[in-house]
Coordinates of C-alpha atoms and ligand atoms in Angstrom, one line a residue:
Chain C
M1 CA 0.0 0.0 0.0
R2 CA 1.3 3.5 -0.9
I3 CA 0.2 6.5 1.1
L4 CA 0.9 10.0 0.4
T5 CA 0.4 12.7 3.0
L6 CA 0.2 16.4 2.1
V7 CA 1.4 18.9 4.7
K8 CA 1.7 22.6 4.9
R9 CA 4.2 24.7 7.0
V10 CA 2.5 27.1 9.2
P11 CA 3.6 29.4 12.0
A12 CA 2.6 28.1 15.5
T13 CA 0.5 31.1 16.6
G14 CA -1.0 29.7 19.7
G15 CA -4.1 31.7 18.7
R16 CA -2.7 35.2 19.1
I17 CA -1.7 36.8 15.9
A18 CA 0.3 40.0 15.2
L19 CA 0.5 41.6 11.8
N20 CA 3.5 43.2 10.0
P21 CA 3.2 46.9 9.1
D22 CA 2.4 46.0 5.5
D23 CA -0.9 44.4 6.6
R24 CA -0.4 41.6 4.2
T25 CA 1.6 39.2 6.3
I26 CA 1.6 38.0 9.9
D27 CA 4.6 38.8 12.1
T28 CA 6.4 35.5 12.6
A29 CA 9.6 37.0 14.2
Y30 CA 8.9 35.3 17.5
L31 CA 7.1 32.2 16.2
G32 CA 8.1 28.6 15.5
F33 CA 6.7 26.7 12.6
V34 CA 4.9 23.5 12.5
V35 CA 3.0 21.1 10.3
S36 CA -0.7 22.4 10.2
P37 CA -2.4 20.4 13.0
H38 CA -5.0 18.4 10.9
E39 CA -2.2 17.3 8.7
E40 CA -0.1 16.1 11.7
C41 CA -2.9 13.7 12.4
A42 CA -2.7 12.6 8.7
V43 CA 0.9 11.9 9.1
E44 CA 0.4 9.8 12.1
E45 CA -2.5 8.0 10.3
A46 CA -0.2 7.2 7.4
V47 CA 2.5 5.8 9.7
R48 CA -0.1 3.7 11.5
L49 CA -1.8 2.3 8.4
A50 CA 1.6 1.5 6.8
E51 CA 2.7 -0.3 9.9
L52 CA -0.6 -2.2 9.9
H53 CA -0.8 -3.0 6.2
G54 CA 2.8 -2.6 5.0
G55 CA 3.8 -0.3 2.2
E56 CA 5.4 3.1 1.4
T57 CA 4.6 6.4 3.0
V58 CA 5.5 9.7 1.3
V59 CA 5.1 13.2 2.6
M60 CA 4.9 16.2 0.3
T61 CA 4.8 19.9 0.9
L62 CA 4.6 23.0 -1.3
G63 CA 6.4 25.7 0.5
P64 CA 9.6 27.7 1.0
A65 CA 13.0 26.2 1.5
E66 CA 12.4 26.2 5.3
A67 CA 9.5 23.8 4.9
A68 CA 12.1 21.0 4.7
D69 CA 12.0 21.2 8.5
Q70 CA 8.3 20.1 8.5
L71 CA 9.2 17.2 6.1
R72 CA 12.0 16.1 8.5
D73 CA 9.5 16.2 11.3
A74 CA 7.3 13.9 9.4
V75 CA 10.2 11.6 8.5
A76 CA 11.2 11.5 12.2
I77 CA 7.9 10.0 13.1
G78 CA 8.2 7.2 10.5
I79 CA 7.3 8.6 7.1
G80 CA 9.5 6.9 4.5
R81 CA 10.2 9.6 1.9
A82 CA 9.8 13.3 1.5
V83 CA 9.2 15.5 -1.5
H84 CA 9.5 19.2 -1.5
L85 CA 7.9 21.4 -4.0
E86 CA 10.0 24.5 -3.3
T87 CA 8.6 27.9 -3.7
D88 CA 10.0 31.4 -3.1
G89 CA 7.8 31.7 0.0
G90 CA 4.9 33.7 -1.4
D91 CA 1.3 32.9 -0.7
W92 CA 0.0 30.3 -3.2
D93 CA -3.8 30.2 -3.8
P94 CA -5.8 27.0 -3.7
I95 CA -5.9 26.5 -7.5
A96 CA -2.2 27.1 -7.9
T97 CA -1.4 24.9 -4.9
S98 CA -3.5 22.0 -6.0
T99 CA -2.4 22.2 -9.6
A100 CA 1.3 22.1 -8.7
I101 CA 0.7 19.2 -6.3
T102 CA -1.3 17.3 -8.7
D103 CA 1.3 17.6 -11.4
A104 CA 3.9 16.4 -8.9
I105 CA 1.7 13.4 -7.9
R106 CA 1.4 12.5 -11.5
V107 CA 5.3 12.6 -11.8
L108 CA 5.6 10.5 -8.8
E109 CA 3.0 8.0 -9.7
A110 CA 4.4 7.7 -13.3
A111 CA 7.7 6.7 -11.7
D112 CA 6.6 4.6 -8.7
G113 CA 3.0 3.7 -9.3
P114 CA -0.3 5.1 -7.9
F115 CA -0.9 6.0 -4.3
D116 CA -3.6 3.9 -2.7
L117 CA -4.3 6.7 -0.3
I118 CA -3.6 10.4 -0.4
L119 CA -4.1 12.0 3.0
V120 CA -4.6 15.7 3.5
G121 CA -5.9 17.9 6.2
N122 CA -9.6 19.0 6.4
E123 CA -8.3 22.5 6.1
S124 CA -4.9 24.3 6.4
A125 CA -4.5 26.1 9.7
D126 CA -3.4 29.4 8.1
S127 CA -5.5 29.9 5.0
G128 CA -8.4 27.6 5.7
G129 CA -9.5 27.2 2.1
Y130 CA -11.2 23.8 2.6
Q131 CA -10.5 22.8 -0.9
V132 CA -6.9 21.8 -1.9
G133 CA -7.5 18.1 -1.3
I134 CA -10.8 18.1 -3.1
R135 CA -9.3 19.8 -6.1
I136 CA -6.5 17.2 -6.2
A137 CA -9.0 14.3 -6.0
T138 CA -11.1 15.8 -8.7
A139 CA -8.1 16.4 -11.0
L140 CA -7.0 12.8 -10.4
D141 CA -10.5 11.5 -10.7
R142 CA -10.5 9.8 -7.3
P143 CA -13.3 9.6 -4.7
C144 CA -12.8 12.0 -1.8
V145 CA -14.4 12.8 1.5
N146 CA -13.4 15.6 3.9
G147 CA -13.7 16.0 7.7
V148 CA -12.9 12.3 8.5
K149 CA -12.2 11.5 12.1
A150 CA -11.5 7.7 11.9
L151 CA -10.1 5.7 9.0
E152 CA -9.6 2.0 8.4
V153 CA -8.5 0.2 5.3
A154 CA -9.3 -3.4 4.3
A155 CA -9.7 -5.3 1.1
G156 CA -9.2 -2.3 -1.1
V157 CA -11.8 -0.2 0.6
A158 CA -11.3 2.7 2.9
T159 CA -13.9 3.1 5.6
A160 CA -14.1 6.6 6.8
R161 CA -16.2 8.0 9.6
R162 CA -17.2 11.6 10.1
Q163 CA -19.1 13.1 12.9
A164 CA -22.8 14.1 12.3
T165 CA -25.2 15.8 14.6
D166 CA -26.7 12.5 15.5
G167 CA -23.7 10.3 15.6
W168 CA -21.3 9.2 12.9
E169 CA -21.7 9.0 9.1
V170 CA -19.8 6.1 7.5
F171 CA -18.4 6.4 4.0
E172 CA -16.8 3.4 2.1
L173 CA -14.5 4.5 -0.7
P174 CA -12.9 2.1 -3.2
L175 CA -9.1 2.6 -3.4
P176 CA -7.9 3.6 -6.8
A177 CA -5.3 0.8 -7.2
V178 CA -3.9 -2.7 -6.3
I179 CA -1.7 -2.8 -3.2
G180 CA 1.9 -3.5 -3.9
R181 CA 4.4 -3.6 -1.1
L182 CA 7.2 -1.2 -1.7
R183 CA 10.0 -0.6 0.8
A184 CA 11.2 2.8 1.6
K185 CA 14.8 3.1 0.4
K186 CA 15.9 6.7 0.5
K187 CA 15.0 9.4 2.8
E188 CA 16.3 12.3 0.7
I189 CA 14.0 15.2 -0.2
D190 CA 13.1 15.4 -3.9
R191 CA 13.0 19.0 -5.2
M192 CA 10.7 20.3 -8.0
E193 CA 10.1 23.8 -9.1
P194 CA 6.4 24.2 -10.0
E195 CA 5.2 27.1 -12.1
H196 CA 3.4 29.9 -10.1
R197 CA 0.3 31.6 -11.7
P198 CA -1.6 34.7 -10.6
A199 CA -3.7 34.2 -7.5
S200 CA -7.5 34.2 -7.1
P201 CA -8.7 35.0 -4.5
E202 CA -5.9 37.6 -4.7
L203 CA -4.9 39.1 -1.4
I204 CA -5.6 42.8 -0.7
R205 CA -4.9 43.0 3.0
L206 CA -5.3 41.4 6.3
A207 CA -6.9 42.6 9.5
L208 CA -7.5 41.4 13.0
P209 CA -11.1 41.0 14.0
V210 CA -12.4 43.6 16.5
E211 CA -12.7 41.8 19.8
Q212 CA -15.5 43.0 22.0
E213 CA -14.2 43.4 25.5
Q214 CA -16.9 44.0 28.1
T215 CA -17.3 44.5 31.8
A216 CA -19.3 41.7 33.3
E217 CA -22.1 42.6 35.6
I218 CA -21.4 40.8 38.8
L219 CA -24.6 39.0 39.8
G220 CA -23.3 38.0 43.2
T221 CA -20.9 35.8 45.1
G222 CA -21.5 32.1 45.8
P223 CA -24.8 30.3 46.0
E224 CA -26.6 33.5 47.3
A225 CA -26.4 34.8 43.7
A226 CA -28.9 32.2 42.6
P227 CA -32.1 34.2 42.7
R228 CA -30.6 37.1 40.8
V229 CA -29.2 34.5 38.2
V230 CA -32.7 33.2 37.7
E231 CA -34.0 36.7 37.3
V232 CA -31.5 37.3 34.5
L233 CA -32.4 33.9 32.9
R234 CA -36.0 35.1 32.8
E235 CA -35.1 38.6 31.4
L236 CA -33.1 36.9 28.7
G237 CA -36.1 34.7 27.8
V238 CA -34.1 31.4 28.2
L239 CA -36.3 30.2 31.1
Chain F
M1 CA -30.3 39.2 -14.5
S2 CA -28.0 38.6 -11.7
T3 CA -29.4 35.7 -9.7
I4 CA -27.8 34.7 -6.4
L5 CA -28.2 30.9 -5.8
V6 CA -28.0 29.7 -2.3
L7 CA -27.4 26.1 -1.2
V8 CA -30.0 25.4 1.5
E9 CA -29.8 22.6 4.1
S10 CA -32.4 21.7 6.5
A11 CA -33.1 20.2 9.9
D12 CA -36.6 19.1 11.1
E13 CA -38.3 20.3 8.0
L14 CA -37.0 23.9 8.3
P15 CA -33.9 25.7 6.7
D16 CA -31.1 25.3 9.3
R17 CA -29.5 28.2 10.9
L18 CA -26.4 28.3 8.8
S19 CA -28.5 28.3 5.7
L20 CA -30.5 31.2 7.0
E21 CA -27.2 33.0 7.6
A22 CA -26.2 32.4 4.0
L23 CA -29.7 33.6 2.9
E24 CA -29.2 36.8 4.9
L25 CA -25.8 37.5 3.0
A26 CA -27.6 36.7 -0.2
R27 CA -30.3 39.3 0.5
R28 CA -27.7 41.9 1.4
L29 CA -26.0 41.2 -1.9
Q30 CA -29.3 41.5 -3.7
G31 CA -29.8 44.8 -2.1
V32 CA -26.7 46.0 -4.1
I33 CA -26.8 44.1 -7.3
G34 CA -30.5 43.5 -7.7
G35 CA -31.9 40.3 -9.3
D36 CA -33.3 37.2 -7.6
V37 CA -32.3 35.0 -4.7
E38 CA -33.0 31.4 -5.6
A39 CA -32.3 28.3 -3.5
V40 CA -31.0 24.8 -4.3
L41 CA -32.0 21.9 -2.1
V42 CA -30.4 18.6 -2.7
G43 CA -31.8 15.3 -1.6
G44 CA -35.3 16.8 -1.6
D45 CA -37.1 18.2 1.4
A46 CA -40.0 19.8 -0.5
A47 CA -41.7 21.1 2.7
V48 CA -38.5 23.2 3.3
A49 CA -38.7 24.6 -0.2
D50 CA -42.2 25.7 0.2
G51 CA -41.4 27.8 3.2
L52 CA -38.5 29.7 1.6
G53 CA -40.7 32.5 0.2
S54 CA -40.6 34.2 3.5
Y55 CA -36.9 34.6 3.2
G56 CA -37.1 36.3 -0.1
V57 CA -36.4 33.2 -2.2
T58 CA -38.3 33.4 -5.5
T59 CA -37.5 30.0 -6.9
A60 CA -36.4 26.9 -5.0
H61 CA -34.8 24.2 -7.0
V62 CA -35.3 20.8 -5.5
A63 CA -32.8 18.2 -6.8
A64 CA -33.9 14.6 -6.0
G65 CA -33.7 11.0 -7.2
E66 CA -32.6 7.7 -6.3
R67 CA -28.9 8.6 -6.7
L68 CA -29.3 11.4 -4.2
A69 CA -30.9 9.3 -1.5
A70 CA -27.6 9.0 0.5
Y71 CA -25.2 11.9 0.9
A72 CA -22.4 11.8 -1.6
P73 CA -20.2 15.0 -1.9
A74 CA -19.5 14.7 -5.7
A75 CA -23.1 13.8 -6.5
W76 CA -24.4 16.7 -4.5
A77 CA -22.0 19.0 -6.5
A78 CA -23.2 17.5 -9.7
A79 CA -26.8 18.3 -8.6
V80 CA -25.8 21.9 -7.8
Q81 CA -24.0 22.2 -11.2
T82 CA -27.2 21.0 -12.9
V83 CA -29.1 23.8 -11.3
M84 CA -26.3 26.3 -11.9
A85 CA -26.5 25.4 -15.6
S86 CA -30.2 26.3 -15.8
V87 CA -30.1 29.3 -13.6
G88 CA -26.8 30.9 -14.7
P89 CA -26.2 32.6 -11.3
A90 CA -23.9 35.5 -10.7
A91 CA -22.9 33.8 -7.5
V92 CA -23.4 30.6 -5.6
L93 CA -23.4 30.8 -1.8
A94 CA -23.2 27.9 0.6
P95 CA -23.7 27.8 4.3
G96 CA -20.7 27.3 6.5
S97 CA -21.5 23.7 7.4
E98 CA -19.0 20.8 6.9
R99 CA -21.2 19.4 4.2
A100 CA -22.1 22.5 2.3
T101 CA -18.5 23.6 2.3
E102 CA -17.4 20.2 1.0
V103 CA -20.1 20.3 -1.7
L104 CA -19.1 23.8 -2.8
A105 CA -15.4 22.8 -2.9
H106 CA -16.4 20.0 -5.3
V107 CA -18.3 22.3 -7.4
A108 CA -15.2 24.6 -7.5
A109 CA -12.9 21.7 -8.3
R110 CA -15.2 20.4 -11.1
T111 CA -15.6 23.8 -12.8
G112 CA -12.1 25.0 -12.1
L113 CA -13.5 28.1 -10.5
P114 CA -11.9 29.9 -7.5
M115 CA -13.8 29.5 -4.2
A116 CA -13.5 31.6 -1.0
A117 CA -14.4 29.8 2.2
N118 CA -15.7 31.4 5.4
V119 CA -16.7 34.7 4.0
T120 CA -18.1 37.3 6.4
D121 CA -18.7 40.2 3.9
V122 CA -18.9 40.9 0.2
T123 CA -18.6 44.1 -1.7
P124 CA -19.7 43.5 -5.3
G125 CA -18.0 45.4 -8.2
D126 CA -16.1 44.5 -11.4
R127 CA -14.3 42.0 -9.2
W128 CA -15.9 41.1 -5.9
K129 CA -14.1 42.1 -2.8
V130 CA -14.6 39.5 0.0
I131 CA -13.6 39.5 3.7
R132 CA -13.0 36.0 4.9
Q133 CA -11.8 34.3 8.0
R134 CA -8.4 32.7 8.2
W135 CA -6.8 31.0 11.2
A136 CA -10.1 29.7 12.5
G137 CA -11.5 33.3 12.7
S138 CA -8.4 34.8 14.4
L139 CA -7.6 36.8 11.2
L140 CA -9.6 38.4 8.6
E141 CA -8.5 38.6 5.0
E142 CA -9.6 41.1 2.5
A143 CA -9.2 39.7 -1.0
W144 CA -10.4 40.0 -4.6
L145 CA -12.4 37.0 -5.7
D146 CA -12.9 36.2 -9.4
G147 CA -15.3 33.8 -11.0
D148 CA -18.3 33.5 -13.2
P149 CA -20.1 32.6 -11.1
Y150 CA -18.5 33.7 -7.8
L151 CA -18.3 30.7 -5.4
L152 CA -18.2 31.4 -1.6
T153 CA -19.2 29.8 1.6
V154 CA -20.5 32.0 4.4
A155 CA -18.6 31.8 7.7
A156 CA -20.7 30.2 10.5
H157 CA -22.3 32.6 12.9
A158 CA -20.6 35.7 11.5
I159 CA -23.8 37.1 10.1
P160 CA -27.3 37.0 11.7
A161 CA -29.8 34.5 10.4
A162 CA -32.4 35.9 7.9
E163 CA -35.6 36.7 9.6
A164 CA -38.9 35.4 8.1
A165 CA -41.2 38.0 6.6
A166 CA -44.6 38.3 8.3
S167 CA -46.4 37.4 5.1
A168 CA -44.8 34.7 3.2
A169 CA -44.4 35.4 -0.5
T170 CA -45.0 32.3 -2.7
V171 CA -42.0 30.5 -4.0
S172 CA -42.0 28.6 -7.2
V173 CA -40.7 25.2 -6.7
A174 CA -38.7 23.7 -9.6
R175 CA -38.0 19.9 -9.3
T176 CA -35.1 18.3 -11.2
E177 CA -33.7 14.8 -11.3
P178 CA -30.1 15.4 -12.2
A179 CA -28.2 12.6 -14.0
I180 CA -25.5 11.4 -11.6
A181 CA -22.5 9.5 -12.9
D182 CA -21.4 6.3 -11.2
A183 CA -18.0 8.0 -10.4
D184 CA -19.8 10.5 -8.3
L185 CA -21.2 7.9 -6.0
R186 CA -17.8 6.3 -5.1
A187 CA -17.6 8.3 -1.9
R188 CA -21.0 8.2 -0.3
V189 CA -22.6 7.6 3.0
T190 CA -23.2 3.9 3.5
G191 CA -24.2 3.8 7.1
H192 CA -24.9 5.7 10.4
V193 CA -23.5 4.9 13.8
P194 CA -25.6 6.7 16.4
S195 CA -23.9 8.1 19.4
A196 CA -25.5 8.4 22.7
S197 CA -25.2 12.1 22.7
D198 CA -27.5 14.9 24.0
K199 CA -30.9 15.5 22.4
V200 CA -30.1 19.1 21.7
S201 CA -27.3 19.7 19.2
L202 CA -24.5 21.9 20.6
S203 CA -24.1 24.0 17.5
D204 CA -27.9 24.9 17.4
A205 CA -28.6 25.1 21.1
K206 CA -30.2 28.4 22.4
V207 CA -28.4 27.8 25.7
V208 CA -25.1 26.0 26.3
V209 CA -23.9 25.2 29.8
G210 CA -20.1 24.9 29.6
G211 CA -17.8 23.1 32.0
G212 CA -14.0 23.1 32.4
R213 CA -11.3 22.0 34.8
G214 CA -13.0 23.9 37.6
L215 CA -15.6 21.1 37.7
G216 CA -12.9 18.8 39.2
S217 CA -14.4 15.4 38.2
A218 CA -16.5 13.6 35.6
E219 CA -19.3 13.2 38.2
A220 CA -19.6 16.9 38.7
F221 CA -20.9 17.3 35.2
A222 CA -24.1 15.7 36.2
M223 CA -25.2 19.1 37.7
L224 CA -24.5 20.8 34.3
D225 CA -26.6 18.1 32.5
E226 CA -29.4 18.9 34.9
L227 CA -29.1 22.7 34.4
A228 CA -28.9 22.3 30.6
G229 CA -32.0 20.0 30.8
L230 CA -33.9 22.6 32.7
L231 CA -33.0 25.3 30.2
G232 CA -33.6 23.1 27.1
G233 CA -29.9 23.5 26.3
A234 CA -26.9 21.5 25.6
V235 CA -23.6 20.8 27.5
G236 CA -20.4 22.0 26.0
V237 CA -16.9 21.6 27.6
S238 CA -13.3 22.9 27.4
R239 CA -10.5 20.7 26.0
V240 CA -9.3 20.0 29.5
A241 CA -12.6 18.4 30.3
T242 CA -12.2 16.1 27.2
S243 CA -8.4 15.5 27.7
L244 CA -9.0 14.3 31.2
G245 CA -11.7 11.9 29.9
W246 CA -14.5 13.6 31.8
R247 CA -16.5 14.2 28.6
P248 CA -16.6 13.1 25.0
H249 CA -14.7 15.2 22.4
A250 CA -18.0 15.7 20.6
Q251 CA -18.9 18.2 23.4
Q252 CA -15.8 20.2 23.1
V253 CA -16.2 23.9 22.3
G254 CA -13.4 25.7 20.6
Q255 CA -10.8 25.9 17.9
T256 CA -10.5 22.1 17.7
G257 CA -14.1 21.5 18.7
T258 CA -17.6 22.9 18.0
R259 CA -18.4 26.6 17.3
I260 CA -21.4 27.6 19.2
A261 CA -23.7 30.6 18.9
P262 CA -26.3 30.3 21.7
D263 CA -28.4 33.2 23.1
L264 CA -26.7 32.4 26.5
Y265 CA -23.5 30.5 27.3
I266 CA -23.0 29.7 30.9
A267 CA -19.2 29.1 31.4
C268 CA -18.6 27.2 34.6
G269 CA -15.0 26.6 35.8
I270 CA -13.5 27.6 32.4
S271 CA -10.7 30.2 32.3
G272 CA -11.3 31.5 28.8
A273 CA -8.2 30.5 26.8
I274 CA -8.2 32.0 23.3
Q275 CA -8.7 28.5 21.8
H276 CA -11.9 28.2 23.8
I277 CA -13.1 31.7 23.2
V278 CA -12.8 31.1 19.4
G279 CA -15.6 28.6 19.8
C280 CA -17.9 30.5 22.0
K281 CA -17.5 34.1 21.0
A282 CA -20.6 34.1 18.8
A283 CA -22.7 33.6 21.9
K284 CA -25.0 36.6 22.4
R285 CA -24.2 36.7 26.1
I286 CA -21.9 34.9 28.4
L287 CA -22.5 34.2 32.1
V288 CA -19.4 33.1 34.0
I289 CA -19.4 31.2 37.2
N290 CA -15.7 31.0 38.4
T291 CA -13.9 31.3 41.7
D292 CA -11.2 33.6 40.2
P293 CA -12.5 37.1 39.3
E294 CA -9.3 37.6 37.3
A295 CA -9.9 34.8 34.9
P296 CA -9.7 36.0 31.3
I297 CA -13.3 34.8 30.5
F298 CA -14.6 37.7 32.6
S299 CA -13.6 40.2 29.9
R300 CA -16.0 38.4 27.5
A301 CA -18.9 38.1 30.0
A302 CA -22.0 40.0 30.3
Y303 CA -22.8 38.5 33.7
A304 CA -20.7 36.8 36.3
V305 CA -21.0 35.0 39.6
V306 CA -17.9 34.7 41.6
G307 CA -18.0 31.5 43.4
D308 CA -17.5 27.7 43.5
V309 CA -19.4 26.1 40.7
H310 CA -20.2 23.1 43.0
A311 CA -22.3 25.4 45.2
V312 CA -23.6 28.0 42.7
V313 CA -24.9 25.6 40.0
P314 CA -27.0 23.5 42.4
A315 CA -28.3 26.7 44.0
I316 CA -29.4 27.9 40.6
T317 CA -31.1 24.7 39.6
A318 CA -32.9 24.6 43.0
E319 CA -34.0 28.2 42.5
I320 CA -35.4 27.3 39.0
R321 CA -37.3 24.4 40.5
R322 CA -38.5 26.6 43.3
V323 CA -40.0 29.2 41.1
G324 CA -41.5 26.5 38.9
G325 CA -39.7 27.3 35.6
G326 CA -37.7 25.3 33.2
A327 CA -38.3 22.8 30.5
S328 CA -39.2 19.5 31.9
S329 CA -37.6 17.1 29.4
A330 CA -36.3 19.1 26.4
Ligands
FAD401 C1 -3.8 24.0 19.3 C2 -4.7 24.0 20.5 C3 -6.0 23.9 20.3 C4 -6.9 24.0 21.4 N1 -8.3 23.8 21.2 C5 -9.1 24.0 22.3 C6 -10.5 23.9 22.1 O1 -11.0 23.6 21.1 N2 -11.3 24.1 23.2 C7 -10.8 24.3 24.4 O2 -11.6 24.6 25.3 N3 -9.4 24.4 24.6 C8 -8.6 24.2 23.6 N4 -7.2 24.3 23.8 C9 -6.7 24.3 25.2 C10 -6.8 25.8 25.8 O3 -5.5 26.4 25.5 C11 -6.9 25.7 27.3 O4 -5.9 24.9 27.9 C12 -8.2 25.1 27.8 O5 -9.3 25.7 27.2 C13 -8.4 25.3 29.3 O6 -9.5 24.6 29.8 P1 -10.2 25.1 31.1 O7 -10.7 26.6 31.0 O8 -11.2 24.1 31.5 O9 -9.1 24.9 32.2 P2 -8.2 26.0 33.0 O10 -7.5 27.0 32.1 O11 -7.3 25.3 33.9 O12 -9.2 26.9 33.8 C14 -10.0 26.4 34.9 C15 -10.8 27.5 35.5 O13 -11.6 27.0 36.5 C16 -11.7 27.9 37.6 N5 -12.0 27.2 38.8 C17 -11.3 26.2 39.4 N6 -12.0 25.7 40.4 C18 -13.2 26.2 40.4 C19 -14.4 26.0 41.1 N7 -14.4 25.1 42.1 N8 -15.5 26.7 40.8 C20 -15.5 27.6 39.7 N9 -14.4 27.8 39.0 C21 -13.3 27.1 39.3 C22 -10.3 28.5 37.6 O14 -10.4 29.8 38.2 C23 -10.0 28.6 36.1 O15 -10.4 29.9 35.6 C24 -6.4 24.3 22.7 C25 -5.0 24.4 22.9 C26 -4.2 24.4 21.8 C27 -2.7 24.6 22.0
AMP402 N1 1.2 24.2 0.3 C1 0.7 23.0 0.7 N2 1.5 22.0 0.6 C2 1.0 20.7 0.9 N3 -0.3 20.5 1.2 C3 -1.1 21.4 1.2 C4 -0.7 22.8 0.9 N4 -1.8 23.6 1.1 C5 -2.8 22.8 1.3 N5 -2.4 21.5 1.4 C6 -3.2 20.4 1.8 O1 -4.6 20.6 1.6 C7 -5.3 20.7 2.7 C8 -6.5 21.7 2.6 O2 -5.8 22.9 2.5 P1 -6.8 24.3 2.3 O3 -7.6 24.1 1.1 O4 -5.8 25.4 2.2 O5 -7.6 24.4 3.5 C9 -4.3 20.9 3.8 O6 -4.8 20.5 5.1 C10 -3.1 20.2 3.3 O7 -3.1 18.8 3.6

């Protein structure tokens, strides 16, 4: 079984974000960089499935030279091989990103055979486009489902579960190819230079949302506050 | 004619809240560019289509058929494309749900059009200017969007839900049975596994009672269940409460949990870490119950009780019972 995982290098913001004076980029001077969190799960999933079923795992990223760090992180937890689509660091829109990655997948598959599974994140942490994986699946004519929380593979079928309001939805997807055991041989990073086209959506500027700070009305201290709380619940119409 | 086509999802035979938010953005857009607002419903809930007139929808396209009986992302996209082909909309708006976002992304992929996810505002023009959420709402991006039609999903709980007009205008319902290719059914729902979760869904609840580390034990959450039951609400929790195994992850509120937008969020023993706030900041009002008046959550709260949750919450439920209020079983 061959599994490809797609990861993106993003700053580890811890939730608080500061902007650079150009209002087009975020200030990363004091930030470390990580693999976008959903994709970190995908990397772990790939390693787990490959241990279970055998096969080759590959991790790929499209990003600046420094994104090699994130590829190394993935290799460190057990991914066999890393591919780096190196950019000059600018923002790539979802169409450009998925086109470059699809082209690279075609090159890799032509050389080494198709990937049974391609794992992506539900959305990237920074841009949150919710689409790169779906665009790649469509271009490669493969079934795709997003938002999956549990995944198992057996007999050429991936069983994916995703949360619904009333429990779990189960999807069963046929894998695109026959499973052939391939051993990871090299751990070098392959470099490619994809062509960059104009962006759409095209960035104009970034802004931080206005946070509404407020002063809480103290309804009381301890259990004695209960009658006043219930009054407020009535005023708000929730009781 | 510049028609705005809105993907509408439903729950209990009514358009769901996120769809009403998308309809609200569509009507605001209509105010600027004119034309009609039309809806597309996939999988067929005809009763929902009939009621859309009161939200300003002139035509509701109901796409149904055997091949649309179970949810399949690509098939849903094919159905939306069929309707797009007959309507020729200027823009297609999808609500910010997991499904609708996925469906519109498939439409974008299949048509090769750009798509902007989690949009909070649009300024139409030669090119449309959108404001969209990045970093789970911690950052807003202003960007030019291209596309004919423009494809965008509306960020959850960033815009109020459209209000129904007092007198419902009639809506014309157009039924279609789109042809769905076998390939579009490769990924589809083949089963459901029910979970023993609350009766009220967290993302739709009018009242959410939240609990965090301050509860101290799994057992202590029983009093939150009780209060939520009395208020007809749901229980939501911080990540600490799920990490410690006190509550299932499905109840987590925050960046890596559910986004809630209740009328009232009662945050008990929760400090108000930014990752938690991201999930509850759309609440109309927050009532905090916490021993530490310096906890960051106070700066988000409309009301606060300083005190031990183990004493305050039972006192509130007792008081509700005493005055004879509360939903019995909701
Ligand atoms: C990438 C990332 C994603 C995350 N995603 C989420 C997320 O989705 N949701 C989330 O919630 N967190 C998330 N977190 C974790 C978050 O940073 C906080 O650690 C977490 O929200 C804190 O939970 P808490 O408020 O229950 O606990 P604490 O921060 O420990 O706060 C406990 C509070 O209870 C009060 N208290 C103590 N005893 C009592 C008592 N007897 N009565 C009343 N009050 C009492 C204390 O004063 C304190 O304010 C994430 C973190 C990271 C790094
Ligand atoms: N630059 C990138 N390099 C590798 N994978 C990416 C990149 N951008 C997006 N992806 C993958 O596509 C998923 C969805 O991204 P997005 O559409 O930006 O939300 C991410 O979780 C990644 O798995």
